[in-house]
Amino acid sequence: MSATTILAFESSCDETAVAIYRTDDTAEALPQRGRILADVVYSQIPLHQIYGGVVPELAARAHIQRLPLLLQEALQQAHIQLADVNVVAYTAGPGLQGALMTGAAYARSLAYALGIPALAIHHMEGHLLSPLLHSEAIQFPFLALLVSGGHTQLMAVEALGRYRLLGQTLDDAVGEAFDKTAKLLGLPYPGGAALSALAAQGNPKRFDLPRPMTQRQGLDFSFSGLKTQVRLLIEAHQESDYADIAASFQAAVVDTLLIKCRRAWKSTGYRDLVVAGGVSANHALRQQLQQEALRLRKKVYFPEPKLCGDNALMIAFAAAQRLQQAQQQDLTIPVRARWDLATL
Ligand code: KG4
Ligand code: ZN
């Protein structure tokens, strides 16, 4: 099988992104060595900032405007023509319905016109696999902590496509908690990175905030209560205390994630933990998980900083893994004597 050139689109929220990735057919096992031919991301943040959050209709319109321009830019970066593309991949969900539709319709129409397959990719599988793009040492099975604006999940990744949910948030996602708390502190949207920068100047021990759900067994999370605690602190303090409030909030979140990861490492016995999604860019989270992994003789992996947020390279890479898996399955001859239609 010759190398495959994958053109990928991401449009699930407020980043419009196109990437081109060529698989390396000499690689035998995951992670497949490949070549990143193009990786372009257009952030719509300035467009939504004045509204304090993503406006779905504006996001969809901006995707439509930007997709053709980004495609041209990606092709130029890769020094290839559309005719050189073998497979199109796109984010099919989860995300904002209208935003997803624009990327999916664009990708599928292009694939149809070129007479090549279009692969629908799960956005969170893209995030989950993104650290494998640069770390060949990660081995199945491994743990994954997915922390983004819409998700907070701990998964047991038994194999490519075999993801067992160990725990998840019962209310706000971590990124959402960062964003909402940042808003209370008067920081611009999206607040995660801004709050983290403010926290770096504060004292994380000044305010004793709860570590939600850590007294209970299990691996579920809850972050909506923390936000209320922060609101009470803000009401009772001055603006000069905001850095300490931000630092104490961040410490509570990072501590909570740390406690649950420690539990997951223990209960599964797995060695590797992969952290992905927008919040995996958080400096305190990276530092403390790394220290904890060292202490427990475990390993923790993060995506390259550029790949923490939404991008199309992770979608192309997930598509490459899926293709490789399909090719490997083609070499086996699976039949099933008993096969329930309902399990398809
Ligand atoms: O994965 P992502 O780009 O989009 C979603 O799929 O949701 O994640 C975005 C989230 C936002 O909530 C943003 O505030 C948060 O990631 N984030 C951070 C940091 N950088 C981004 N949260 C905490 N610390 C950061 N440094
Ligand atoms: Zn995302």
mmCIF file with all atom_site columns, N, CA and C in Angstrom, residues 266-331:
data_model
loop_
_atom_site.group_PDB
_atom_site.id
_atom_site.type_symbol
_atom_site.label_atom_id
_atom_site.label_alt_id
_atom_site.label_comp_id
_atom_site.label_asym_id
_atom_site.label_entity_id
_atom_site.label_seq_id
_atom_site.pdbx_PDB_ins_code
_atom_site.Cartn_x
_atom_site.Cartn_y
_atom_site.Cartn_z
_atom_site.occupancy
_atom_site.B_iso_or_equiv
_atom_site.pdbx_formal_charge
_atom_site.auth_seq_id
_atom_site.auth_comp_id
_atom_site.auth_asym_id
_atom_site.auth_atom_id
_atom_site.pdbx_PDB_model_num
ATOM 1   N N  . LYS A 1 266 ? -4.223 3.759   39.681 1.00 0.00 ? 266 LYS A N  1
ATOM 2   C CA . LYS A 1 266 ? -4.245 2.654   40.648 1.00 0.00 ? 266 LYS A CA 1
ATOM 3   C C  . LYS A 1 266 ? -5.230 1.575   40.230 1.00 0.00 ? 266 LYS A C  1
ATOM 4   N N  . SER A 1 267 ? -6.447 1.992   39.877 1.00 0.00 ? 267 SER A N  1
ATOM 5   C CA . SER A 1 267 ? -7.489 0.997   39.611 1.00 0.00 ? 267 SER A CA 1
ATOM 6   C C  . SER A 1 267 ? -7.251 0.226   38.313 1.00 0.00 ? 267 SER A C  1
ATOM 7   N N  . THR A 1 268 ? -6.596 0.845   37.334 1.00 0.00 ? 268 THR A N  1
ATOM 8   C CA . THR A 1 268 ? -6.378 0.131   36.061 1.00 0.00 ? 268 THR A CA 1
ATOM 9   C C  . THR A 1 268 ? -5.005 -0.554  36.022 1.00 0.00 ? 268 THR A C  1
ATOM 10  N N  . GLY A 1 269 ? -4.053 0.001   36.752 1.00 0.00 ? 269 GLY A N  1
ATOM 11  C CA . GLY A 1 269 ? -2.688 -0.534  36.696 1.00 0.00 ? 269 GLY A CA 1
ATOM 12  C C  . GLY A 1 269 ? -1.955 -0.112  35.427 1.00 0.00 ? 269 GLY A C  1
ATOM 13  N N  . TYR A 1 270 ? -2.592 0.725   34.604 1.00 0.00 ? 270 TYR A N  1
ATOM 14  C CA . TYR A 1 270 ? -1.942 1.177   33.363 1.00 0.00 ? 270 TYR A CA 1
ATOM 15  C C  . TYR A 1 270 ? -0.756 2.069   33.702 1.00 0.00 ? 270 TYR A C  1
ATOM 16  N N  . ARG A 1 271 ? 0.191  2.128   32.778 1.00 0.00 ? 271 ARG A N  1
ATOM 17  C CA . ARG A 1 271 ? 1.367  2.968   32.994 1.00 0.00 ? 271 ARG A CA 1
ATOM 18  C C  . ARG A 1 271 ? 1.174  4.373   32.417 1.00 0.00 ? 271 ARG A C  1
ATOM 19  N N  . ASP A 1 272 ? 0.658  4.431   31.200 1.00 0.00 ? 272 ASP A N  1
ATOM 20  C CA . ASP A 1 272 ? 0.629  5.709   30.478 1.00 0.00 ? 272 ASP A CA 1
ATOM 21  C C  . ASP A 1 272 ? -0.691 6.458   30.658 1.00 0.00 ? 272 ASP A C  1
ATOM 22  N N  . LEU A 1 273 ? -0.547 7.753   30.856 1.00 0.00 ? 273 LEU A N  1
ATOM 23  C CA . LEU A 1 273 ? -1.716 8.645   30.891 1.00 0.00 ? 273 LEU A CA 1
ATOM 24  C C  . LEU A 1 273 ? -1.514 9.715   29.827 1.00 0.00 ? 273 LEU A C  1
ATOM 25  N N  . VAL A 1 274 ? -2.534 9.872   28.991 1.00 0.00 ? 274 VAL A N  1
ATOM 26  C CA . VAL A 1 274 ? -2.498 10.893  27.944 1.00 0.00 ? 274 VAL A CA 1
ATOM 27  C C  . VAL A 1 274 ? -3.495 11.989  28.335 1.00 0.00 ? 274 VAL A C  1
ATOM 28  N N  . VAL A 1 275 ? -3.060 13.228  28.320 1.00 0.00 ? 275 VAL A N  1
ATOM 29  C CA . VAL A 1 275 ? -3.958 14.341  28.657 1.00 0.00 ? 275 VAL A CA 1
ATOM 30  C C  . VAL A 1 275 ? -4.172 15.161  27.387 1.00 0.00 ? 275 VAL A C  1
ATOM 31  N N  . ALA A 1 276 ? -5.415 15.436  27.048 1.00 0.00 ? 276 ALA A N  1
ATOM 32  C CA . ALA A 1 276 ? -5.659 16.175  25.799 1.00 0.00 ? 276 ALA A CA 1
ATOM 33  C C  . ALA A 1 276 ? -6.873 17.074  25.911 1.00 0.00 ? 276 ALA A C  1
ATOM 34  N N  . GLY A 1 277 ? -7.036 17.971  24.946 1.00 0.00 ? 277 GLY A N  1
ATOM 35  C CA . GLY A 1 277 ? -8.103 18.976  24.961 1.00 0.00 ? 277 GLY A CA 1
ATOM 36  C C  . GLY A 1 277 ? -7.526 20.322  25.372 1.00 0.00 ? 277 GLY A C  1
ATOM 37  N N  . GLY A 1 278 ? -8.286 21.379  25.165 1.00 0.00 ? 278 GLY A N  1
ATOM 38  C CA . GLY A 1 278 ? -7.809 22.748  25.396 1.00 0.00 ? 278 GLY A CA 1
ATOM 39  C C  . GLY A 1 278 ? -7.129 22.968  26.737 1.00 0.00 ? 278 GLY A C  1
ATOM 40  N N  . VAL A 1 279 ? -7.666 22.379  27.810 1.00 0.00 ? 279 VAL A N  1
ATOM 41  C CA . VAL A 1 279 ? -7.127 22.610  29.156 1.00 0.00 ? 279 VAL A CA 1
ATOM 42  C C  . VAL A 1 279 ? -5.779 21.897  29.357 1.00 0.00 ? 279 VAL A C  1
ATOM 43  N N  . SER A 1 280 ? -5.436 20.988  28.461 1.00 0.00 ? 280 SER A N  1
ATOM 44  C CA . SER A 1 280 ? -4.130 20.304  28.600 1.00 0.00 ? 280 SER A CA 1
ATOM 45  C C  . SER A 1 280 ? -2.980 21.288  28.354 1.00 0.00 ? 280 SER A C  1
ATOM 46  N N  . ALA A 1 281 ? -3.307 22.510  27.907 1.00 0.00 ? 281 ALA A N  1
ATOM 47  C CA . ALA A 1 281 ? -2.269 23.544  27.757 1.00 0.00 ? 281 ALA A CA 1
ATOM 48  C C  . ALA A 1 281 ? -1.920 24.157  29.110 1.00 0.00 ? 281 ALA A C  1
ATOM 49  N N  . ASN A 1 282 ? -2.746 23.903  30.118 1.00 0.00 ? 282 ASN A N  1
ATOM 50  C CA . ASN A 1 282 ? -2.556 24.558  31.424 1.00 0.00 ? 282 ASN A CA 1
ATOM 51  C C  . ASN A 1 282 ? -1.224 24.148  32.072 1.00 0.00 ? 282 ASN A C  1
ATOM 52  N N  . HIS A 1 283 ? -0.460 25.155  32.396 1.00 0.00 ? 283 HIS A N  1
ATOM 53  C CA . HIS A 1 283 ? 0.898  24.950  32.885 1.00 0.00 ? 283 HIS A CA 1
ATOM 54  C C  . HIS A 1 283 ? 0.922  24.225  34.239 1.00 0.00 ? 283 HIS A C  1
ATOM 55  N N  . ALA A 1 284 ? 0.054  24.666  35.156 1.00 0.00 ? 284 ALA A N  1
ATOM 56  C CA . ALA A 1 284 ? 0.023  24.055  36.503 1.00 0.00 ? 284 ALA A CA 1
ATOM 57  C C  . ALA A 1 284 ? -0.379 22.588  36.409 1.00 0.00 ? 284 ALA A C  1
ATOM 58  N N  . LEU A 1 285 ? -1.351 22.295  35.554 1.00 0.00 ? 285 LEU A N  1
ATOM 59  C CA . LEU A 1 285 ? -1.807 20.906  35.380 1.00 0.00 ? 285 LEU A CA 1
ATOM 60  C C  . LEU A 1 285 ? -0.672 20.043  34.847 1.00 0.00 ? 285 LEU A C  1
ATOM 61  N N  . ARG A 1 286 ? 0.047  20.546  33.857 1.00 0.00 ? 286 ARG A N  1
ATOM 62  C CA . ARG A 1 286 ? 1.163  19.805  33.270 1.00 0.00 ? 286 ARG A CA 1
ATOM 63  C C  . ARG A 1 286 ? 2.221  19.513  34.317 1.00 0.00 ? 286 ARG A C  1
ATOM 64  N N  . GLN A 1 287 ? 2.597  20.575  35.048 1.00 0.00 ? 287 GLN A N  1
ATOM 65  C CA . GLN A 1 287 ? 3.678  20.453  36.019 1.00 0.00 ? 287 GLN A CA 1
ATOM 66  C C  . GLN A 1 287 ? 3.335  19.439  37.108 1.00 0.00 ? 287 GLN A C  1
ATOM 67  N N  . GLN A 1 288 ? 2.116  19.567  37.642 1.00 0.00 ? 288 GLN A N  1
ATOM 68  C CA . GLN A 1 288 ? 1.775  18.712  38.779 1.00 0.00 ? 288 GLN A CA 1
ATOM 69  C C  . GLN A 1 288 ? 1.527  17.270  38.375 1.00 0.00 ? 288 GLN A C  1
ATOM 70  N N  . LEU A 1 289 ? 0.954  17.055  37.187 1.00 0.00 ? 289 LEU A N  1
ATOM 71  C CA . LEU A 1 289 ? 0.758  15.676  36.728 1.00 0.00 ? 289 LEU A CA 1
ATOM 72  C C  . LEU A 1 289 ? 2.101  15.022  36.433 1.00 0.00 ? 289 LEU A C  1
ATOM 73  N N  . GLN A 1 290 ? 3.040  15.820  35.921 1.00 0.00 ? 290 GLN A N  1
ATOM 74  C CA . GLN A 1 290 ? 4.372  15.278  35.633 1.00 0.00 ? 290 GLN A CA 1
ATOM 75  C C  . GLN A 1 290 ? 5.075  14.842  36.923 1.00 0.00 ? 290 GLN A C  1
ATOM 76  N N  . GLN A 1 291 ? 4.960  15.693  37.955 1.00 0.00 ? 291 GLN A N  1
ATOM 77  C CA . GLN A 1 291 ? 5.558  15.354  39.261 1.00 0.00 ? 291 GLN A CA 1
ATOM 78  C C  . GLN A 1 291 ? 4.919  14.096  39.833 1.00 0.00 ? 291 GLN A C  1
ATOM 79  N N  . GLU A 1 292 ? 3.597  14.019  39.724 1.00 0.00 ? 292 GLU A N  1
ATOM 80  C CA . GLU A 1 292 ? 2.866  12.871  40.272 1.00 0.00 ? 292 GLU A CA 1
ATOM 81  C C  . GLU A 1 292 ? 3.252  11.583  39.532 1.00 0.00 ? 292 GLU A C  1
ATOM 82  N N  . ALA A 1 293 ? 3.383  11.681  38.210 1.00 0.00 ? 293 ALA A N  1
ATOM 83  C CA . ALA A 1 293 ? 3.766  10.510  37.411 1.00 0.00 ? 293 ALA A CA 1
ATOM 84  C C  . ALA A 1 293 ? 5.155  10.016  37.831 1.00 0.00 ? 293 ALA A C  1
ATOM 85  N N  . LEU A 1 294 ? 6.034  10.961  38.060 1.00 0.00 ? 294 LEU A N  1
ATOM 86  C CA . LEU A 1 294 ? 7.395  10.616  38.472 1.00 0.00 ? 294 LEU A CA 1
ATOM 87  C C  . LEU A 1 294 ? 7.366  9.898   39.813 1.00 0.00 ? 294 LEU A C  1
ATOM 88  N N  . ARG A 1 295 ? 6.558  10.425  40.723 1.00 0.00 ? 295 ARG A N  1
ATOM 89  C CA . ARG A 1 295 ? 6.437  9.868   42.076 1.00 0.00 ? 295 ARG A CA 1
ATOM 90  C C  . ARG A 1 295 ? 5.878  8.441   42.027 1.00 0.00 ? 295 ARG A C  1
ATOM 91  N N  . LEU A 1 296 ? 4.908  8.225   41.151 1.00 0.00 ? 296 LEU A N  1
ATOM 92  C CA . LEU A 1 296 ? 4.245  6.909   41.076 1.00 0.00 ? 296 LEU A CA 1
ATOM 93  C C  . LEU A 1 296 ? 4.916  5.971   40.070 1.00 0.00 ? 296 LEU A C  1
ATOM 94  N N  . ARG A 1 297 ? 5.990  6.441   39.463 1.00 0.00 ? 297 ARG A N  1
ATOM 95  C CA . ARG A 1 297 ? 6.670  5.688   38.387 1.00 0.00 ? 297 ARG A CA 1
ATOM 96  C C  . ARG A 1 297 ? 5.725  5.367   37.237 1.00 0.00 ? 297 ARG A C  1
ATOM 97  N N  . LYS A 1 298 ? 4.967  6.372   36.871 1.00 0.00 ? 298 LYS A N  1
ATOM 98  C CA . LYS A 1 298 ? 4.072  6.263   35.722 1.00 0.00 ? 298 LYS A CA 1
ATOM 99  C C  . LYS A 1 298 ? 4.543  7.251   34.678 1.00 0.00 ? 298 LYS A C  1
ATOM 100 N N  . LYS A 1 299 ? 3.808  7.291   33.559 1.00 0.00 ? 299 LYS A N  1
ATOM 101 C CA . LYS A 1 299 ? 4.175  8.238   32.490 1.00 0.00 ? 299 LYS A CA 1
ATOM 102 C C  . LYS A 1 299 ? 2.964  9.085   32.124 1.00 0.00 ? 299 LYS A C  1
ATOM 103 N N  . VAL A 1 300 ? 3.212  10.355  31.884 1.00 0.00 ? 300 VAL A N  1
ATOM 104 C CA . VAL A 1 300 ? 2.126  11.210  31.419 1.00 0.00 ? 300 VAL A CA 1
ATOM 105 C C  . VAL A 1 300 ? 2.565  11.936  30.150 1.00 0.00 ? 300 VAL A C  1
ATOM 106 N N  . TYR A 1 301 ? 1.659  12.043  29.200 1.00 0.00 ? 301 TYR A N  1
ATOM 107 C CA . TYR A 1 301 ? 1.965  12.658  27.898 1.00 0.00 ? 301 TYR A CA 1
ATOM 108 C C  . TYR A 1 301 ? 0.938  13.744  27.581 1.00 0.00 ? 301 TYR A C  1
ATOM 109 N N  . PHE A 1 302 ? 1.435  14.817  27.004 1.00 0.00 ? 302 PHE A N  1
ATOM 110 C CA . PHE A 1 302 ? 0.577  15.938  26.602 1.00 0.00 ? 302 PHE A CA 1
ATOM 111 C C  . PHE A 1 302 ? 0.775  16.185  25.111 1.00 0.00 ? 302 PHE A C  1
ATOM 112 N N  . PRO A 1 303 ? -0.224 16.790  24.451 1.00 0.00 ? 303 PRO A N  1
ATOM 113 C CA . PRO A 1 303 ? 0.010  17.154  23.040 1.00 0.00 ? 303 PRO A CA 1
ATOM 114 C C  . PRO A 1 303 ? 1.023  18.292  22.981 1.00 0.00 ? 303 PRO A C  1
ATOM 115 N N  . GLU A 1 304 ? 1.638  18.481  21.841 1.00 0.00 ? 304 GLU A N  1
ATOM 116 C CA . GLU A 1 304 ? 2.451  19.664  21.595 1.00 0.00 ? 304 GLU A CA 1
ATOM 117 C C  . GLU A 1 304 ? 1.572  20.877  21.892 1.00 0.00 ? 304 GLU A C  1
ATOM 118 N N  . PRO A 1 305 ? 2.097  21.961  22.452 1.00 0.00 ? 305 PRO A N  1
ATOM 119 C CA . PRO A 1 305 ? 1.259  23.114  22.799 1.00 0.00 ? 305 PRO A CA 1
ATOM 120 C C  . PRO A 1 305 ? 0.319  23.562  21.676 1.00 0.00 ? 305 PRO A C  1
ATOM 121 N N  . LYS A 1 306 ? 0.826  23.532  20.444 1.00 0.00 ? 306 LYS A N  1
ATOM 122 C CA . LYS A 1 306 ? 0.027  23.972  19.304 1.00 0.00 ? 306 LYS A CA 1
ATOM 123 C C  . LYS A 1 306 ? -1.189 23.060  19.048 1.00 0.00 ? 306 LYS A C  1
ATOM 124 N N  . LEU A 1 307 ? -1.087 21.819  19.518 1.00 0.00 ? 307 LEU A N  1
ATOM 125 C CA . LEU A 1 307 ? -2.152 20.847  19.252 1.00 0.00 ? 307 LEU A CA 1
ATOM 126 C C  . LEU A 1 307 ? -3.154 20.723  20.397 1.00 0.00 ? 307 LEU A C  1
ATOM 127 N N  . CYS A 1 308 ? -2.970 21.532  21.461 1.00 0.00 ? 308 CYS A N  1
ATOM 128 C CA . CYS A 1 308 ? -3.891 21.432  22.602 1.00 0.00 ? 308 CYS A CA 1
ATOM 129 C C  . CYS A 1 308 ? -5.278 21.943  22.232 1.00 0.00 ? 308 CYS A C  1
ATOM 130 N N  . GLY A 1 309 ? -5.335 23.047  21.550 1.00 0.00 ? 309 GLY A N  1
ATOM 131 C CA . GLY A 1 309 ? -6.617 23.615  21.131 1.00 0.00 ? 309 GLY A CA 1
ATOM 132 C C  . GLY A 1 309 ? -7.136 22.898  19.896 1.00 0.00 ? 309 GLY A C  1
ATOM 133 N N  . ASP A 1 310 ? -8.259 23.379  19.375 1.00 0.00 ? 310 ASP A N  1
ATOM 134 C CA . ASP A 1 310 ? -8.842 22.716  18.210 1.00 0.00 ? 310 ASP A CA 1
ATOM 135 C C  . ASP A 1 310 ? -7.993 22.941  16.968 1.00 0.00 ? 310 ASP A C  1
ATOM 136 N N  . ASN A 1 311 ? -7.820 21.894  16.198 1.00 0.00 ? 311 ASN A N  1
ATOM 137 C CA . ASN A 1 311 ? -6.988 21.949  14.981 1.00 0.00 ? 311 ASN A CA 1
ATOM 138 C C  . ASN A 1 311 ? -7.409 20.799  14.074 1.00 0.00 ? 311 ASN A C  1
ATOM 139 N N  . ALA A 1 312 ? -6.994 20.849  12.817 1.00 0.00 ? 312 ALA A N  1
ATOM 140 C CA . ALA A 1 312 ? -7.391 19.797  11.876 1.00 0.00 ? 312 ALA A CA 1
ATOM 141 C C  . ALA A 1 312 ? -6.335 18.696  11.785 1.00 0.00 ? 312 ALA A C  1
ATOM 142 N N  . LEU A 1 313 ? -5.129 18.985  12.291 1.00 0.00 ? 313 LEU A N  1
ATOM 143 C CA . LEU A 1 313 ? -4.079 17.966  12.223 1.00 0.00 ? 313 LEU A CA 1
ATOM 144 C C  . LEU A 1 313 ? -4.478 16.737  13.041 1.00 0.00 ? 313 LEU A C  1
ATOM 145 N N  . MET A 1 314 ? -5.085 16.989  14.204 1.00 0.00 ? 314 MET A N  1
ATOM 146 C CA . MET A 1 314 ? -5.515 15.856  15.037 1.00 0.00 ? 314 MET A CA 1
ATOM 147 C C  . MET A 1 314 ? -6.605 15.043  14.328 1.00 0.00 ? 314 MET A C  1
ATOM 148 N N  . ILE A 1 315 ? -7.398 15.710  13.508 1.00 0.00 ? 315 ILE A N  1
ATOM 149 C CA . ILE A 1 315 ? -8.456 15.001  12.766 1.00 0.00 ? 315 ILE A CA 1
ATOM 150 C C  . ILE A 1 315 ? -7.820 14.159  11.650 1.00 0.00 ? 315 ILE A C  1
ATOM 151 N N  . ALA A 1 316 ? -6.821 14.741  10.990 1.00 0.00 ? 316 ALA A N  1
ATOM 152 C CA . ALA A 1 316 ? -6.111 13.997  9.942  1.00 0.00 ? 316 ALA A CA 1
ATOM 153 C C  . ALA A 1 316 ? -5.398 12.789  10.547 1.00 0.00 ? 316 ALA A C  1
ATOM 154 N N  . PHE A 1 317 ? -4.783 12.995  11.706 1.00 0.00 ? 317 PHE A N  1
ATOM 155 C CA . PHE A 1 317 ? -4.024 11.923  12.351 1.00 0.00 ? 317 PHE A CA 1
ATOM 156 C C  . PHE A 1 317 ? -4.966 10.788  12.795 1.00 0.00 ? 317 PHE A C  1
ATOM 157 N N  . ALA A 1 318 ? -6.133 11.155  13.378 1.00 0.00 ? 318 ALA A N  1
ATOM 158 C CA . ALA A 1 318 ? -7.108 10.135  13.784 1.00 0.00 ? 318 ALA A CA 1
ATOM 159 C C  . ALA A 1 318 ? -7.572 9.352   12.550 1.00 0.00 ? 318 ALA A C  1
ATOM 160 N N  . ALA A 1 319 ? -7.781 10.057  11.442 1.00 0.00 ? 319 ALA A N  1
ATOM 161 C CA . ALA A 1 319 ? -8.199 9.387   10.201 1.00 0.00 ? 319 ALA A CA 1
ATOM 162 C C  . ALA A 1 319 ? -7.113 8.419   9.734  1.00 0.00 ? 319 ALA A C  1
ATOM 163 N N  . ALA A 1 320 ? -5.849 8.839   9.869  1.00 0.00 ? 320 ALA A N  1
ATOM 164 C CA . ALA A 1 320 ? -4.732 7.979   9.454  1.00 0.00 ? 320 ALA A CA 1
ATOM 165 C C  . ALA A 1 320 ? -4.702 6.695   10.288 1.00 0.00 ? 320 ALA A C  1
ATOM 166 N N  . GLN A 1 321 ? -4.966 6.834   11.595 1.00 0.00 ? 321 GLN A N  1
ATOM 167 C CA . GLN A 1 321 ? -4.978 5.646   12.458 1.00 0.00 ? 321 GLN A CA 1
ATOM 168 C C  . GLN A 1 321 ? -6.113 4.707   12.079 1.00 0.00 ? 321 GLN A C  1
ATOM 169 N N  . ARG A 1 322 ? -7.277 5.301   11.798 1.00 0.00 ? 322 ARG A N  1
ATOM 170 C CA . ARG A 1 322 ? -8.445 4.500   11.406 1.00 0.00 ? 322 ARG A CA 1
ATOM 171 C C  . ARG A 1 322 ? -8.190 3.760   10.090 1.00 0.00 ? 322 ARG A C  1
ATOM 172 N N  . LEU A 1 323 ? -7.534 4.443   9.161  1.00 0.00 ? 323 LEU A N  1
ATOM 173 C CA . LEU A 1 323 ? -7.241 3.820   7.867  1.00 0.00 ? 323 LEU A CA 1
ATOM 174 C C  . LEU A 1 323 ? -6.273 2.657   8.046  1.00 0.00 ? 323 LEU A C  1
ATOM 175 N N  . GLN A 1 324 ? -5.257 2.902   8.884  1.00 0.00 ? 324 GLN A N  1
ATOM 176 C CA . GLN A 1 324 ? -4.266 1.847   9.105  1.00 0.00 ? 324 GLN A CA 1
ATOM 177 C C  . GLN A 1 324 ? -4.921 0.626   9.754  1.00 0.00 ? 324 GLN A C  1
ATOM 178 N N  . GLN A 1 325 ? -5.827 0.905   10.698 1.00 0.00 ? 325 GLN A N  1
ATOM 179 C CA . GLN A 1 325 ? -6.528 -0.191  11.364 1.00 0.00 ? 325 GLN A CA 1
ATOM 180 C C  . GLN A 1 325 ? -7.364 -0.980  10.354 1.00 0.00 ? 325 GLN A C  1
ATOM 181 N N  . ALA A 1 326 ? -8.039 -0.251  9.459  1.00 0.00 ? 326 ALA A N  1
ATOM 182 C CA . ALA A 1 326 ? -8.874 -0.908  8.451  1.00 0.00 ? 326 ALA A CA 1
ATOM 183 C C  . ALA A 1 326 ? -8.025 -1.770  7.527  1.00 0.00 ? 326 ALA A C  1
ATOM 184 N N  . GLN A 1 327 ? -6.830 -1.248  7.174  1.00 0.00 ? 327 GLN A N  1
ATOM 185 C CA . GLN A 1 327 ? -5.934 -2.026  6.305  1.00 0.00 ? 327 GLN A CA 1
ATOM 186 C C  . GLN A 1 327 ? -5.463 -3.295  6.996  1.00 0.00 ? 327 GLN A C  1
ATOM 187 N N  . GLN A 1 328 ? -5.164 -3.171  8.302  1.00 0.00 ? 328 GLN A N  1
ATOM 188 C CA . GLN A 1 328 ? -4.712 -4.350  9.044  1.00 0.00 ? 328 GLN A CA 1
ATOM 189 C C  . GLN A 1 328 ? -5.830 -5.369  9.156  1.00 0.00 ? 328 GLN A C  1
ATOM 190 N N  . GLN A 1 329 ? -7.070 -4.852  9.352  1.00 0.00 ? 329 GLN A N  1
ATOM 191 C CA . GLN A 1 329 ? -8.199 -5.775  9.465  1.00 0.00 ? 329 GLN A CA 1
ATOM 192 C C  . GLN A 1 329 ? -8.431 -6.503  8.149  1.00 0.00 ? 329 GLN A C  1
ATOM 193 N N  . ASP A 1 330 ? -8.100 -5.837  7.057  1.00 0.00 ? 330 ASP A N  1
ATOM 194 C CA . ASP A 1 330 ? -8.284 -6.470  5.751  1.00 0.00 ? 330 ASP A CA 1
ATOM 195 C C  . ASP A 1 330 ? -7.433 -7.722  5.595  1.00 0.00 ? 330 ASP A C  1
ATOM 196 N N  . LEU A 1 331 ? -6.335 -7.788  6.349  1.00 0.00 ? 331 LEU A N  1
ATOM 197 C CA . LEU A 1 331 ? -5.450 -8.952  6.238  1.00 0.00 ? 331 LEU A CA 1
ATOM 198 C C  . LEU A 1 331 ? -5.992 -10.148 7.024  1.00 0.00 ? 331 LEU A C  1
#
